[in-house]
Amino acid sequence: PNWLGDVVMATPGLRALRSHFKDAHIAVQVRPGLEGVLDSCSYVDEVQRVDSYHQGVGSMLREGRRLRQRGRFDLGICIPESFSSAMLMKLAGVKQIVGYGEGLRSPLIDVRVPVPVAWGARRMVARERFVLGLMDAVGCKELGTHIELGTAPGDDARVEALLAKDGDAAQPIVVLAPGASYGPSKCWPAASFAEVGAALQARGVR
């Protein structure tokens, strides 16, 4: 997954993957800066940083060669729909690549999964379902769409100390993050966030 939200919403798929391939070594590749998101995820054994992300063809060739030298993977599940993500798996010598196979990258995908469609539009599918569709293609049973993120040692204690400085640490807290990298095109209206915040506050939530 290329973006923070995509990594988070891939966790239901990773859960299904781990349940099906209990003894496999599962590695997740992410762009630089996102490695820590899955550091405490019990469903993966390794988090790899894709150093060639947006660095050009030469960088991708070098990274593919380096990954191939580390040992070939039996299976690669290509979550992003980009040409480069499928090409990197091919260069790394992944034996079988599974992904949504459309357009120029179609020849790079060994198991081409039909793109999910909802309400007559291919993009109107929840990201969790989008990832689970790929896992289903390799026999993984869905174990719910709820999102999971682990915490690293010491995280909980630091948060509790921070909250204790500002009132009752046991009181329910909700954090709203009304932003997105692409601005308004991916943002819920500010008034809607405000309405939800006011409703939560009325229930005694900070």
XYZ file of N, CA and C in Angstrom:
618
model
N 0.829 -1.210 0.000
C 0.000 0.000 0.000
C 0.867 1.265 0.000
N 0.444 2.280 -0.759
C 1.289 3.458 -0.935
C 1.045 4.586 0.055
N -0.149 4.657 0.636
C -0.498 5.794 1.469
C -0.861 5.335 2.871
N -0.780 6.241 3.830
C -1.051 5.897 5.226
C -2.422 5.239 5.381
N -3.456 5.875 4.823
C -4.802 5.319 4.926
C -4.911 3.954 4.275
N -4.223 3.769 3.146
C -4.266 2.477 2.459
C -3.609 1.381 3.294
N -2.520 1.739 3.992
C -1.856 0.759 4.860
C -2.798 0.345 5.992
N -3.424 1.331 6.624
C -4.343 1.048 7.728
C -5.515 0.185 7.257
N -6.078 0.532 6.106
C -7.250 -0.197 5.621
C -6.904 -1.536 4.989
N -5.613 -1.839 4.888
C -5.203 -3.157 4.407
C -5.156 -4.188 5.523
N -5.286 -3.736 6.791
C -5.129 -4.681 7.905
C -6.166 -5.805 7.918
N -7.425 -5.598 7.508
C -8.335 -6.749 7.430
C -7.846 -7.798 6.434
N -7.236 -7.343 5.341
C -6.690 -8.275 4.366
C -5.483 -9.015 4.904
N -4.621 -8.313 5.654
C -3.452 -8.963 6.250
C -3.873 -9.996 7.287
N -4.957 -9.704 8.017
C -5.485 -10.650 8.998
C -5.943 -11.935 8.307
N -6.657 -11.781 7.209
C -7.120 -12.951 6.453
C -5.944 -13.724 5.874
N -4.931 -12.999 5.402
C -3.754 -13.635 4.815
C -3.019 -14.480 5.847
N -2.798 -13.910 7.037
C -2.091 -14.635 8.092
C -2.863 -15.869 8.546
N -4.186 -15.750 8.653
C -4.996 -16.888 9.090
C -4.898 -18.049 8.108
N -4.810 -17.723 6.830
C -4.760 -18.772 5.803
C -3.361 -19.359 5.660
N -2.351 -18.488 5.694
C -0.960 -18.936 5.549
C -0.263 -18.806 6.902
N -0.640 -19.680 7.828
C -0.188 -19.560 9.220
C 1.328 -19.646 9.385
N 1.986 -20.460 8.575
C 3.417 -20.684 8.758
C 4.277 -19.932 7.745
N 3.659 -19.094 6.926
C 4.411 -18.369 5.900
C 5.171 -17.188 6.481
N 6.219 -16.787 5.788
C 6.901 -15.525 6.109
C 6.211 -14.444 5.288
N 5.541 -13.522 5.965
C 4.781 -12.476 5.280
C 5.515 -11.146 5.415
N 5.877 -10.578 4.280
C 6.555 -9.285 4.241
C 5.642 -8.274 3.564
N 5.613 -7.056 4.083
C 4.822 -5.983 3.488
C 5.777 -4.889 3.026
N 5.600 -4.452 1.788
C 6.415 -3.364 1.256
C 5.621 -2.059 1.341
N 6.257 -1.023 1.866
C 5.599 0.281 1.972
C 6.567 1.378 1.542
N 6.026 2.525 1.191
C 6.856 3.662 0.810
C 7.592 4.195 2.034
N 8.720 4.900 1.843
C 9.465 5.466 2.974
C 8.588 6.351 3.846
N 8.737 6.194 5.160
C 7.978 6.984 6.113
C 6.805 6.255 6.719
N 6.426 5.112 6.130
C 5.268 4.370 6.629
C 5.658 3.073 7.338
N 6.946 2.832 7.491
C 7.392 1.559 8.073
C 6.842 1.330 9.471
N 6.745 2.400 10.262
C 6.341 2.252 11.651
C 4.885 1.897 11.850
N 4.054 2.112 10.829
C 2.614 1.863 10.979
C 2.335 0.393 11.296
N 3.110 -0.502 10.709
C 2.870 -1.935 10.890
C 3.928 -2.610 11.761
N 4.747 -1.819 12.437
C 5.815 -2.391 13.270
C 5.273 -3.381 14.298
N 4.104 -3.107 14.849
C 3.556 -3.968 15.905
C 2.383 -4.804 15.405
N 2.291 -4.966 14.088
C 1.210 -5.777 13.511
C 1.578 -7.251 13.602
N 0.755 -8.035 14.292
C 1.053 -9.456 14.507
C 0.856 -10.293 13.250
N 0.316 -9.697 12.203
C 0.029 -10.464 10.992
C 1.175 -10.471 9.993
N 2.206 -9.671 10.242
C 3.331 -9.635 9.309
C 4.631 -9.938 10.043
N 5.576 -10.506 9.302
C 6.872 -10.853 9.875
C 7.934 -9.808 9.571
N 7.702 -9.030 8.522
C 8.725 -8.096 8.072
C 8.059 -6.930 7.344
N 8.579 -5.742 7.572
C 8.122 -4.558 6.841
C 9.309 -4.024 6.048
N 9.167 -4.012 4.735
C 10.241 -3.557 3.852
C 9.929 -2.160 3.322
N 10.936 -1.301 3.300
C 10.773 0.037 2.735
C 11.129 0.010 1.254
N 10.245 0.526 0.420
C 10.494 0.576 -1.024
C 11.266 1.859 -1.329
N 12.584 1.745 -1.386
C 13.428 2.921 -1.587
C 13.308 3.501 -2.994
N 12.836 2.692 -3.950
C 12.736 3.163 -5.333
C 11.434 3.911 -5.603
N 10.608 4.105 -4.587
C 9.317 4.760 -4.768
C 9.498 6.128 -5.424
N 8.965 6.276 -6.635
C 9.034 7.520 -7.411
C 10.474 7.977 -7.655
N 11.421 7.042 -7.763
C 12.821 7.405 -7.959
C 13.336 7.060 -9.357
N 12.451 6.625 -10.243
C 12.866 6.353 -11.618
C 13.158 4.891 -11.888
N 13.346 4.599 -13.190
C 13.522 3.222 -13.649
C 14.805 2.599 -13.112
N 15.902 3.366 -13.148
C 17.174 2.831 -12.689
C 17.123 2.385 -11.241
N 16.489 3.189 -10.404
C 16.365 2.858 -8.990
C 15.523 1.601 -8.799
N 14.464 1.460 -9.613
C 13.615 0.277 -9.498
C 14.366 -0.982 -9.927
N 15.168 -0.880 -10.973
C 15.958 -2.033 -11.420
C 16.915 -2.473 -10.331
N 17.568 -1.510 -9.689
C 18.511 -1.853 -8.615
C 17.792 -2.482 -7.433
N 16.624 -1.933 -7.076
C 15.889 -2.486 -5.938
C 15.365 -3.880 -6.249
N 14.891 -4.080 -7.472
C 14.433 -5.407 -7.872
C 15.539 -6.436 -7.781
N 16.746 -6.039 -8.223
C 17.902 -6.939 -8.166
C 18.253 -7.258 -6.714
N 18.203 -6.238 -5.866
C 18.533 -6.450 -4.451
C 17.544 -7.394 -3.784
N 16.257 -7.211 -4.065
C 15.231 -8.079 -3.487
C 15.367 -9.508 -3.991
N 15.709 -9.660 -5.264
C 15.884 -10.999 -5.829
C 17.041 -11.727 -5.156
N 18.096 -10.993 -4.837
C 19.265 -11.599 -4.197
C 18.967 -12.072 -2.780
N 17.972 -11.440 -2.133
C 17.617 -11.818 -0.761
C 16.862 -13.136 -0.709
N 16.342 -13.571 -1.851
C 15.564 -14.805 -1.896
C 14.201 -14.551 -2.491
N 13.772 -15.431 -3.351
C 12.517 -15.212 -4.064
C 11.302 -15.499 -3.195
N 10.278 -14.697 -3.406
C 8.998 -14.930 -2.754
C 8.134 -15.822 -3.640
N 7.373 -16.716 -2.999
C 6.482 -17.612 -3.743
C 5.261 -16.878 -4.272
N 4.786 -15.903 -3.498
C 3.534 -15.241 -3.830
C 3.649 -13.744 -3.555
N 3.159 -12.952 -4.484
C 3.131 -11.503 -4.296
C 1.722 -10.989 -4.537
N 1.163 -10.311 -3.550
C -0.171 -9.738 -3.688
C 0.002 -8.240 -3.895
N -0.294 -7.796 -5.101
C -0.026 -6.423 -5.513
C -1.252 -5.561 -5.227
N -1.236 -4.875 -4.090
C -2.399 -4.083 -3.674
C -2.567 -2.807 -4.503
N -1.515 -2.014 -4.708
C -1.707 -0.827 -5.557
C -2.010 -1.232 -6.999
N -2.694 -0.369 -7.712
C -3.036 -0.659 -9.113
C -2.020 -0.079 -10.095
N -0.895 0.361 -9.594
C 0.096 1.007 -10.449
C 0.916 -0.006 -11.245
N 1.449 0.460 -12.360
C 2.345 -0.359 -13.184
C 3.635 -0.647 -12.417
N 4.163 0.386 -11.726
C 5.457 0.249 -11.053
C 5.427 -0.796 -9.941
N 4.314 -0.905 -9.218
C 4.251 -1.876 -8.117
C 4.306 -3.303 -8.648
N 3.626 -3.540 -9.777
C 3.665 -4.875 -10.382
C 5.045 -5.142 -10.982
N 5.642 -4.132 -11.591
C 6.963 -4.295 -12.203
C 8.022 -4.617 -11.160
N 7.951 -3.957 -9.984
C 8.935 -4.227 -8.940
C 8.852 -5.684 -8.491
N 7.629 -6.211 -8.363
C 7.486 -7.622 -7.983
C 8.069 -8.538 -9.061
N 7.862 -8.181 -10.329
C 8.398 -8.987 -11.427
C 9.921 -8.938 -11.414
N 10.486 -7.761 -11.228
C 11.939 -7.621 -11.181
C 12.541 -8.364 -9.992
N 11.764 -8.449 -8.887
C 12.247 -9.133 -7.681
C 12.148 -10.653 -7.806
N 11.586 -11.133 -8.908
C 11.510 -12.578 -9.127
C 10.408 -13.272 -8.364
N 9.347 -12.544 -7.989
C 8.216 -13.168 -7.306
C 7.618 -14.229 -8.241
N 7.421 -15.425 -7.729
C 7.011 -16.540 -8.585
C 5.594 -16.406 -9.119
N 4.677 -15.906 -8.288
C 3.295 -15.720 -8.736
C 2.779 -14.392 -8.211
N 2.363 -13.514 -9.116
C 1.874 -12.189 -8.751
C 0.369 -12.144 -8.940
N -0.318 -11.714 -7.873
C -1.774 -11.608 -7.882
C -2.143 -10.138 -7.793
N -3.079 -9.712 -8.628
C -3.480 -8.309 -8.574
C -4.646 -8.028 -9.491
N -5.142 -6.808 -9.396
C -6.179 -6.375 -10.321
C -5.471 -6.052 -11.631
N -5.669 -6.892 -12.624
C -4.916 -6.798 -13.870
C -5.657 -6.069 -14.962
N -5.339 -4.804 -15.137
C -5.929 -4.008 -16.207
C -4.853 -3.150 -16.846
N -5.077 -2.750 -18.082
C -4.188 -1.813 -18.749
C -2.807 -2.377 -19.020
N -1.813 -1.487 -18.981
C -0.452 -1.849 -19.371
C 0.176 -2.877 -18.446
N -0.265 -2.930 -17.208
C 0.382 -3.847 -16.268
C -0.182 -5.259 -16.343
N -1.216 -5.462 -17.105
C -1.879 -6.762 -17.180
C -0.913 -7.921 -17.471
N 0.047 -7.769 -18.412
C 0.976 -8.881 -18.682
C 1.884 -9.233 -17.504
N 2.020 -8.303 -16.542
C 2.891 -8.554 -15.389
C 2.190 -9.345 -14.296
N 0.868 -9.445 -14.363
C 0.067 -10.108 -13.335
C -0.216 -11.542 -13.742
N 0.131 -12.497 -12.882
C -0.103 -13.911 -13.187
C -1.547 -14.319 -12.908
N -2.086 -13.855 -11.793
C -3.485 -14.138 -11.443
C -4.226 -12.804 -11.481
N -4.991 -12.581 -12.549
C -5.687 -11.309 -12.742
C -7.065 -11.381 -12.094
N -7.270 -10.578 -11.077
C -8.525 -10.567 -10.328
C -9.447 -9.508 -10.938
N -10.712 -9.861 -11.194
C -11.652 -8.861 -11.730
C -11.809 -7.692 -10.758
N -11.800 -6.487 -11.289
C -11.940 -5.294 -10.454
C -13.350 -5.243 -9.874
N -13.499 -5.075 -8.552
C -14.831 -5.029 -7.934
C -15.619 -3.800 -8.377
N -16.913 -3.976 -8.494
C -17.791 -2.891 -8.918
C -18.932 -2.777 -7.918
N -19.248 -1.569 -7.507
C -20.388 -1.331 -6.617
C -21.159 -0.127 -7.134
N -22.472 -0.228 -7.126
C -23.329 0.854 -7.609
C -22.960 1.265 -9.032
N -22.506 0.280 -9.804
C -22.200 0.546 -11.201
C -20.886 1.254 -11.444
N -20.109 1.501 -10.399
C -18.829 2.201 -10.555
C -17.724 1.407 -9.873
N -16.612 1.209 -10.551
C -15.529 0.370 -10.029
C -14.822 1.000 -8.833
N -14.882 2.311 -8.689
C -14.173 2.969 -7.597
C -15.011 3.103 -6.337
N -16.286 2.770 -6.420
C -17.165 2.965 -5.262
C -17.167 1.738 -4.353
N -15.982 1.219 -4.072
C -15.826 0.038 -3.232
C -14.946 0.403 -2.049
N -15.374 0.059 -0.839
C -14.573 0.343 0.354
C -13.182 -0.263 0.197
N -12.174 0.473 0.635
C -10.786 0.019 0.446
C -10.543 -1.331 1.115
N -11.169 -1.545 2.269
C -11.001 -2.838 2.940
C -11.474 -3.970 2.032
N -12.632 -3.773 1.375
C -13.171 -4.781 0.457
C -12.271 -4.952 -0.758
N -11.696 -3.851 -1.184
C -10.798 -3.866 -2.335
C -9.616 -4.808 -2.076
N -9.034 -4.692 -0.880
C -7.892 -5.542 -0.512
C -8.344 -6.977 -0.259
N -9.481 -7.142 0.408
C -9.986 -8.489 0.699
C -10.293 -9.257 -0.579
N -10.649 -8.556 -1.645
C -10.893 -9.223 -2.922
C -9.646 -9.915 -3.442
N -8.494 -9.307 -3.217
C -7.233 -9.928 -3.630
C -6.916 -11.135 -2.756
N -7.178 -11.016 -1.460
C -6.918 -12.134 -0.546
C -7.839 -13.311 -0.855
N -9.078 -13.011 -1.202
C -10.032 -14.061 -1.566
C -9.544 -14.844 -2.780
N -8.854 -14.172 -3.683
C -8.366 -14.814 -4.904
C -7.308 -15.878 -4.629
N -6.666 -15.805 -3.457
C -5.665 -16.822 -3.098
C -6.179 -17.726 -1.983
N -7.505 -17.722 -1.773
C -8.123 -18.671 -0.850
C -8.257 -18.220 0.583
N -8.020 -16.935 0.872
C -8.093 -16.443 2.251
C -9.530 -16.103 2.625
N -9.977 -16.640 3.747
C -11.331 -16.377 4.232
C -11.378 -15.055 4.992
N -12.371 -14.243 4.691
C -12.525 -12.962 5.375
C -12.826 -13.177 6.860
N -12.156 -12.380 7.703
C -12.373 -12.446 9.147
C -12.845 -11.091 9.667
N -13.733 -10.468 8.924
C -14.259 -9.167 9.298
C -13.510 -8.036 8.624
N -14.151 -6.865 8.577
C -13.539 -5.704 7.942
C -13.026 -4.687 8.958
N -13.058 -5.033 10.242
C -12.585 -4.087 11.246
C -11.072 -3.886 11.124
N -10.657 -2.657 11.362
C -9.259 -2.259 11.232
C -8.523 -2.499 12.537
N -7.271 -2.935 12.439
C -6.456 -3.180 13.631
C -5.096 -2.509 13.485
N -4.667 -1.838 14.534
C -3.311 -1.299 14.588
C -2.732 -1.595 15.963
N -1.525 -2.107 15.997
C -0.877 -2.399 17.267
C -0.089 -1.203 17.763
N 0.336 -1.263 19.009
C 1.184 -0.209 19.575
C 2.525 -0.802 19.966
N 3.555 -0.014 19.819
C 4.900 -0.450 20.174
C 5.093 -0.358 21.681
N 6.065 -1.105 22.226
C 6.325 -1.044 23.670
C 6.560 0.401 24.128
N 5.879 0.790 25.168
C 6.038 2.140 25.701
C 5.025 3.142 25.171
N 4.377 2.836 24.048
C 3.399 3.768 23.471
C 2.239 4.027 24.423
N 1.690 2.950 24.965
C 0.522 3.082 25.843
C 0.841 3.946 27.066
N 2.007 3.711 27.664
C 2.399 4.471 28.853
C 2.557 5.958 28.528
N 3.138 6.268 27.368
C 3.331 7.670 26.979
C 1.994 8.367 26.753
N 1.058 7.648 26.121
C -0.259 8.239 25.868
C -1.004 8.468 27.188
N -0.938 7.483 28.081
C -1.620 7.628 29.367
C -1.065 8.804 30.160
N 0.249 8.993 30.110
C 0.871 10.117 30.823
C 0.434 11.441 30.205
N 0.327 11.477 28.885
C -0.098 12.702 28.199
C -1.537 13.056 28.543
N -2.408 12.051 28.551
C -3.821 12.284 28.839
C -4.040 12.658 30.307
N -3.214 12.093 31.186
C -3.369 12.373 32.617
C -3.115 13.846 32.935
N -2.341 14.518 32.089
C -2.065 15.938 32.297
C -3.279 16.809 31.960
N -4.207 16.241 31.224
C -5.322 17.050 30.718
C -6.653 16.383 31.040
N -6.880 16.111 32.331
C -8.168 15.546 32.726
C -8.112 14.060 32.986
N -9.272 13.447 32.955
C -9.444 12.040 33.284
C -8.989 11.162 32.131
N -7.925 10.379 32.358
C -7.391 9.517 31.304
C -8.356 8.403 30.925
N -9.305 8.089 31.821
C -10.256 7.006 31.543
C -11.437 7.478 30.698
N -11.594 8.781 30.579
C -12.718 9.315 29.800
C -12.514 9.025 28.307
N -13.576 8.576 27.638
C -13.435 8.276 26.197
C -12.980 9.496 25.403
N -12.082 9.254 24.466
C -11.548 10.338 23.641
C -11.655 9.942 22.165
N -12.056 10.892 21.352
C -12.092 10.689 19.903
C -11.220 11.761 19.258
N -10.405 11.362 18.309
C -9.569 12.299 17.567
C -10.089 12.391 16.142
N -10.362 13.590 15.688
C -10.807 13.813 14.317
C -9.636 14.370 13.509
N -9.404 13.810 12.337
C -8.317 14.281 11.465
C -8.910 14.661 10.108
N -9.462 15.872 10.012
C -10.187 16.271 8.798
C -9.283 16.794 7.685
N -8.330 15.981 7.256
C -7.440 16.405 6.180
C -7.100 15.260 5.257
N -6.533 15.575 4.109
C -6.104 14.558 3.151
C -5.075 15.174 2.216
N -4.219 14.328 1.656
C -3.132 14.813 0.813
C -3.625 15.575 -0.413
N -4.763 15.155 -0.957
C -5.265 15.791 -2.170
C -6.333 16.850 -1.894
N -6.393 17.292 -0.636
C -7.283 18.388 -0.306
C -8.753 18.050 -0.449
N -9.564 19.009 -0.900
C -11.031 18.854 -0.922
C -11.535 17.637 -1.689
N -10.762 17.179 -2.688
C -11.233 16.053 -3.497
C -11.357 14.769 -2.690
N -10.641 14.686 -1.558
C -10.708 13.484 -0.729
C -11.204 13.789 0.686
N -11.679 15.001 0.905
C -12.093 15.395 2.245
C -13.605 15.403 2.409
N -14.040 14.952 3.563
C -15.435 15.105 3.975
C -15.633 16.585 4.302
N -16.826 17.156 4.091
C -17.047 18.585 4.389
C -16.761 18.919 5.853
N -16.152 20.081 6.085
C -15.802 20.510 7.446
C -17.031 20.572 8.349
N -18.161 20.996 7.791
C -19.389 21.095 8.589
C -19.826 19.728 9.101
N -19.551 18.683 8.318
C -19.928 17.324 8.733
C -19.060 16.857 9.898
N -17.773 17.167 9.838
C -16.880 16.841 10.957
C -17.347 17.561 12.224
N -17.708 18.826 12.077
C -18.153 19.624 13.222
C -19.414 19.034 13.834
N -20.318 18.572 12.983
C -21.578 17.986 13.467
C -21.314 16.704 14.254
N -20.419 15.873 13.749
C -20.072 14.638 14.450
C -19.386 14.953 15.771
N -18.465 15.928 15.759
C -17.771 16.313 16.992
C -18.726 16.813 18.052
N -19.685 17.633 17.640
C -20.663 18.161 18.593
C -21.530 17.049 19.169
N -21.923 16.098 18.330
C -22.756 14.984 18.782
C -21.999 14.103 19.769
N -20.711 13.861 19.520
C -19.900 13.057 20.424
C -19.719 13.783 21.752
N -19.466 15.086 21.671
C -19.282 15.857 22.901
C -20.544 15.831 23.756
N -21.692 15.863 23.104
C -22.962 15.816 23.839
C -23.135 14.490 24.577
N -22.440 13.468 24.120
C -22.492 12.144 24.783
C -21.418 11.994 25.853
N -20.666 13.039 26.088
C -19.629 12.977 27.117
C -18.276 12.509 26.628
N -18.084 12.525 25.321
C -16.799 12.122 24.757
C -15.967 13.361 24.512
N -14.686 13.301 24.877
C -13.795 14.440 24.606
C -13.353 14.403 23.157
